[in-house]
XYZ file of N, CA and C in Angstrom:
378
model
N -3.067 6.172 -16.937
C -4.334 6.764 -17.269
C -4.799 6.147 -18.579
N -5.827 5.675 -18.533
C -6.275 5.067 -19.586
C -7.831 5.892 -20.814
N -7.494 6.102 -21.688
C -8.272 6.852 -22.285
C -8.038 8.200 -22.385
N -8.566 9.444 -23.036
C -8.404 10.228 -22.853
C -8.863 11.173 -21.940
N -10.216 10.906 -21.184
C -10.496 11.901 -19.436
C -9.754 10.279 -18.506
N -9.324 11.034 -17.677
C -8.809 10.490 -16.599
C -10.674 9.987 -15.586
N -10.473 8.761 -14.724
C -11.344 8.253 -13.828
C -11.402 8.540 -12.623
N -11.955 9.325 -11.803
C -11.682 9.213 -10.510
C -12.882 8.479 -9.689
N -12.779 7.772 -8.617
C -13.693 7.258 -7.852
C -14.173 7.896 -6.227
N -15.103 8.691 -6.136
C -15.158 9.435 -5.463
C -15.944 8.498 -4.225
N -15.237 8.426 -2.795
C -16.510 7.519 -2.239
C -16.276 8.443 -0.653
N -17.393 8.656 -0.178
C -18.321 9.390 0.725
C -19.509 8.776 1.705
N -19.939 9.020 2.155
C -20.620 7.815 2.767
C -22.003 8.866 3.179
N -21.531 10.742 3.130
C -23.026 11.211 3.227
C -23.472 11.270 1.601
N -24.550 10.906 1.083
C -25.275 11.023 -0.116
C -24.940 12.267 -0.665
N -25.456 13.584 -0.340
C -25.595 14.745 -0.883
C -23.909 15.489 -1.056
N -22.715 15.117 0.372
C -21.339 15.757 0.000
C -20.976 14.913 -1.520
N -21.618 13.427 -1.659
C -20.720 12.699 -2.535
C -21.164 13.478 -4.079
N -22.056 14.202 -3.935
C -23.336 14.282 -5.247
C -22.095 15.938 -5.597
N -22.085 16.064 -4.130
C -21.488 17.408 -4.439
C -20.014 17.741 -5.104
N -19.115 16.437 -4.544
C -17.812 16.358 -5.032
C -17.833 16.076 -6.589
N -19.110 15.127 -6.923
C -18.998 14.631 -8.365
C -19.388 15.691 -9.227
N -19.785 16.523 -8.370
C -20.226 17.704 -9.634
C -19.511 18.309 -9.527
N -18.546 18.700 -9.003
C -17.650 19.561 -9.153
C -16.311 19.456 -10.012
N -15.873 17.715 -10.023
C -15.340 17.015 -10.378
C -15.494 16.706 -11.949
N -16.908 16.835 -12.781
C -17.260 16.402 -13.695
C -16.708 17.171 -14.862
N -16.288 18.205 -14.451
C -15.194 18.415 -15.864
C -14.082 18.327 -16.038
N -13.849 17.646 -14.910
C -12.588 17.326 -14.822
C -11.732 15.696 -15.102
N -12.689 15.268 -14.560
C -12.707 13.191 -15.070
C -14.037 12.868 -14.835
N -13.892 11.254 -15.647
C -14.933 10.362 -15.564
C -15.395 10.397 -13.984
N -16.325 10.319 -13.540
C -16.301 10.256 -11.564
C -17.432 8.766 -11.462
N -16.880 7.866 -11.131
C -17.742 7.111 -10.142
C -18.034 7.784 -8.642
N -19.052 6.929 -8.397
C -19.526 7.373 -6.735
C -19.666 5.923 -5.855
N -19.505 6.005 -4.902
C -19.699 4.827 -3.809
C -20.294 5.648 -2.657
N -21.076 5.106 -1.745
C -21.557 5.629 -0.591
C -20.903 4.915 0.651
N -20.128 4.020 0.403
C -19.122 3.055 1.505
C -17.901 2.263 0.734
N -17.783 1.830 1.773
C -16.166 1.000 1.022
C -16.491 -0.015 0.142
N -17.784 -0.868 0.697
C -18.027 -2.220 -0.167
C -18.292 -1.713 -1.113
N -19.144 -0.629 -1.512
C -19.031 -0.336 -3.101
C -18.049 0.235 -3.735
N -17.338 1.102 -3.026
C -16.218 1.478 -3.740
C -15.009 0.354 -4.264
N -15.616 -0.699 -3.769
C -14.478 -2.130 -3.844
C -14.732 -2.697 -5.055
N -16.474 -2.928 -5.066
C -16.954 -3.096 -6.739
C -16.443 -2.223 -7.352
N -16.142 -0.935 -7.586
C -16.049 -0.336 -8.521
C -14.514 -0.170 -8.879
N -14.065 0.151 -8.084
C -12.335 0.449 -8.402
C -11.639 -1.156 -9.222
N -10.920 0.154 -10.281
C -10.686 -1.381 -11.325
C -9.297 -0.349 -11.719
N -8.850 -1.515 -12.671
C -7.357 -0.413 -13.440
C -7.892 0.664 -13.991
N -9.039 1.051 -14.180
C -8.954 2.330 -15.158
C -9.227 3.733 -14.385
N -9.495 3.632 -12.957
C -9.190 4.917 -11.808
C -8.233 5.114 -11.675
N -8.171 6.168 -11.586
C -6.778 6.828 -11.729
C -6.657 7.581 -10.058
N -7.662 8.262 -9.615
C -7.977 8.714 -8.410
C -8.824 8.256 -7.777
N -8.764 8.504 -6.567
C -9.882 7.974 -5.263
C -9.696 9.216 -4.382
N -11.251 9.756 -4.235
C -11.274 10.838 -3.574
C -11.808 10.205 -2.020
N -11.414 9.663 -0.626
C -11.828 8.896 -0.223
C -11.745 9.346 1.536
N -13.628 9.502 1.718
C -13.582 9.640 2.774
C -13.071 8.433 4.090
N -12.448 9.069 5.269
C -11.759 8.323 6.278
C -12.373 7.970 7.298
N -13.768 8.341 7.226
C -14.771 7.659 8.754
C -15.828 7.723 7.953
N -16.088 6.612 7.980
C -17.407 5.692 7.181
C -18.168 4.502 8.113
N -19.142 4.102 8.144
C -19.719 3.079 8.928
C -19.244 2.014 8.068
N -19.048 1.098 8.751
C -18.801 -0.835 8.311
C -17.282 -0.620 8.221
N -16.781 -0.590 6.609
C -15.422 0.112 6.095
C -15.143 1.287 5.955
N -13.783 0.974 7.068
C -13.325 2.655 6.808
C -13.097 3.178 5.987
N -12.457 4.283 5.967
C -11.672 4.570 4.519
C -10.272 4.261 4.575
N -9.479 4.029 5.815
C -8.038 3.222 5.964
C -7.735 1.659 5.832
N -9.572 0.893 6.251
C -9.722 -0.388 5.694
C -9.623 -0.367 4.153
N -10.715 0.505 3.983
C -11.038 0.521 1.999
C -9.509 0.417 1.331
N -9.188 1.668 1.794
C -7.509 1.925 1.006
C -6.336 0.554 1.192
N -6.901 -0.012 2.269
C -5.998 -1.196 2.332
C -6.333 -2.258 1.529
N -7.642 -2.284 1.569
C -8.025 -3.583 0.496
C -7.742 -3.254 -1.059
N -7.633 -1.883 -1.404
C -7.798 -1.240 -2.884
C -6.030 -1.923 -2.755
N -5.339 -1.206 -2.081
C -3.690 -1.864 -1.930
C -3.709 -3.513 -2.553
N -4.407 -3.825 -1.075
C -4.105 -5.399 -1.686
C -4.538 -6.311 -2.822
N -5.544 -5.627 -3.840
C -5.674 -6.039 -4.596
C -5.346 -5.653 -5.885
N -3.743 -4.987 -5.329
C -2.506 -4.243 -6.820
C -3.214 -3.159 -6.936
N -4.142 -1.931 -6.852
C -4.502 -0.744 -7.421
C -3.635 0.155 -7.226
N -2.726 0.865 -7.523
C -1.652 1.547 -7.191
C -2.525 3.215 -7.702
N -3.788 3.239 -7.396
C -4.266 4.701 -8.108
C -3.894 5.880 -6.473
N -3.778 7.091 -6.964
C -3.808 8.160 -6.530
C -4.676 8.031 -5.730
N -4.808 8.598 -4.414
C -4.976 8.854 -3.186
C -5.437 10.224 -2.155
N -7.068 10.838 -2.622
C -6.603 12.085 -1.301
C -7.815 11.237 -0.090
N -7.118 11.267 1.056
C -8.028 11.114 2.286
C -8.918 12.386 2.660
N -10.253 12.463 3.075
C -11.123 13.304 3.371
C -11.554 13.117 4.643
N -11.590 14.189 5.437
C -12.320 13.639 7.162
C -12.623 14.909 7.690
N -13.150 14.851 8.364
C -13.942 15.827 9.188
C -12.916 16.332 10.830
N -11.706 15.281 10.647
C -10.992 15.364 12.190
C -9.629 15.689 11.410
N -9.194 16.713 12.150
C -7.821 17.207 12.103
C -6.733 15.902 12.432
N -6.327 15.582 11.308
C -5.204 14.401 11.272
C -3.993 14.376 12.334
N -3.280 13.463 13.029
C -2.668 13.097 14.269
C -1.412 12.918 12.953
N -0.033 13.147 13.829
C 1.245 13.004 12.977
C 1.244 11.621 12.231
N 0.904 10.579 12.722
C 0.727 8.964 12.233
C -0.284 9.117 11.114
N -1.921 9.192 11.126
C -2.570 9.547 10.456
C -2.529 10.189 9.071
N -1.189 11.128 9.201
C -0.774 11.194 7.517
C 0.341 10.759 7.577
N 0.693 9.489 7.696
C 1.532 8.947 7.211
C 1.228 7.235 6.420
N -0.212 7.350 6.456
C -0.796 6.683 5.070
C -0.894 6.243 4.092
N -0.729 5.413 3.299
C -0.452 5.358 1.793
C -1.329 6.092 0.760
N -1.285 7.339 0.880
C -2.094 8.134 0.690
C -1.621 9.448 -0.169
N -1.778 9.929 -1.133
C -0.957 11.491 -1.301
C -1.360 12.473 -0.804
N -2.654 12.573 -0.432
C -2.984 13.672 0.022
C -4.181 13.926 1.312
N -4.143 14.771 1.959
C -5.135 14.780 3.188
C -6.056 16.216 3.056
N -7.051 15.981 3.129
C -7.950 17.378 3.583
C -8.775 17.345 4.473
N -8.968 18.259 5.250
C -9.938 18.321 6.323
C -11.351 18.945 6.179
N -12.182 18.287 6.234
C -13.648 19.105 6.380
C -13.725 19.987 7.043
N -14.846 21.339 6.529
C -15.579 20.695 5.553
C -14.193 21.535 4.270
N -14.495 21.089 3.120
C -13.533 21.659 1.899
C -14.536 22.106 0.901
N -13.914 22.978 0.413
C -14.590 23.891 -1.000
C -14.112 23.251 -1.683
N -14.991 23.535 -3.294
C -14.854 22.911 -4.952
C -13.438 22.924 -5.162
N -13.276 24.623 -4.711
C -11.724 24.819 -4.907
C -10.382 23.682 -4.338
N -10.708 23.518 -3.308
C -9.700 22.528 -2.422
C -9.887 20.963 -3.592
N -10.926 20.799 -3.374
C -11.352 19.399 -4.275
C -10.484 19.214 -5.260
N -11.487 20.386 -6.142
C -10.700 20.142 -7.515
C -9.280 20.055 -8.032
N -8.745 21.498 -7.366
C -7.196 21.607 -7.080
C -6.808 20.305 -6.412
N -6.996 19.603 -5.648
C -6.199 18.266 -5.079
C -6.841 17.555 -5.973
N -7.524 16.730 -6.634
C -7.660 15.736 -7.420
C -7.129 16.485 -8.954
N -7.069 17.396 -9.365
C -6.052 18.099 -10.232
C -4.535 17.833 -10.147
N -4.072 17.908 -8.816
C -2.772 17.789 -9.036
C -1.999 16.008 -8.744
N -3.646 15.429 -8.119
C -3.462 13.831 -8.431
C -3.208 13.265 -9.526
N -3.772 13.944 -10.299
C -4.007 13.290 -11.969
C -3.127 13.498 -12.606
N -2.269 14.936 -11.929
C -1.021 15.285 -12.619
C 0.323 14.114 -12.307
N 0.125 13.620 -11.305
C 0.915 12.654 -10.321
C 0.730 11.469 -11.690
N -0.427 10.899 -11.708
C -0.827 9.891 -12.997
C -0.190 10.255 -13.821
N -0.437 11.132 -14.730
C 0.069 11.484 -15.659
C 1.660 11.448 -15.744
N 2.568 12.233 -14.633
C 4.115 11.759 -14.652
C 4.360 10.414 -14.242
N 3.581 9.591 -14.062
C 3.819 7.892 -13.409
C 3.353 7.365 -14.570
N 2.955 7.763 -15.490
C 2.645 6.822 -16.635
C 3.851 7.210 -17.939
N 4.302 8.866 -17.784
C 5.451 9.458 -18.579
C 6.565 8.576 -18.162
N 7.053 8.084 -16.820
C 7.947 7.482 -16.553
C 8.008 6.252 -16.645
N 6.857 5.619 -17.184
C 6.636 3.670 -17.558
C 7.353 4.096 -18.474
């Protein structure tokens, strides 16, 4: 974690859920937004710490996105977001965490809360 608020990169692909996660999010970390994967690709750099990241998106998925964020070394925290009740394979992802639509502030926040906590002991243990 770099700085003192933690970064998360929130990417969504409907406009208004993404507007909604970031506000909920905003006292909690820095929040970028993406509306698809290609932007979330510009944006994710070493200093995200989280990716709040929806899993059915048009063009890039969110299992493409997460693969390319992989391959280009980002080792940040992970919750998958979707609207479809996950298959046993499906969470088994490189991913920490899964939620199903639709989710409350509460669910949000609490899971990207206890992501950051994840950061936070992965940087105690460097």
């Amino acid at each position: 974690m770099t700085g003192d608020r933690p970064t998360v990169l929130v990417v969504e692909d409907e406009e208004t859920v993404v507007e909604a996660y970031a506000l909920w999010l905003s006292d909690t970390a820095d929040v970028r937004t993406a509306t698809d994967g290609e932007e979330a690709l510009e944006l994710v750099d070493d200093d995200v710490d989280a990716v709040l990241l929806d899993r059915r998106m048009p063009d890039l998925s969110g299992d493409e996105t997460l693969a390319k964020i992989r391959e280009r070394g980002y080792d940040c925290r992970v919750a998958m977001v979707t609207a479809v009740d996950p298959g046993v394979e499906a969470t088994e992802g490189s991913f920490d965490a899964y939620l199903t639509k639709p989710v409350t502030r509460e669910e949000i926040v609490d899971t990207v809360t206890e992501l950051l906590e994840l950061v936070r002991d992965d940087d105690a243990g460097e």
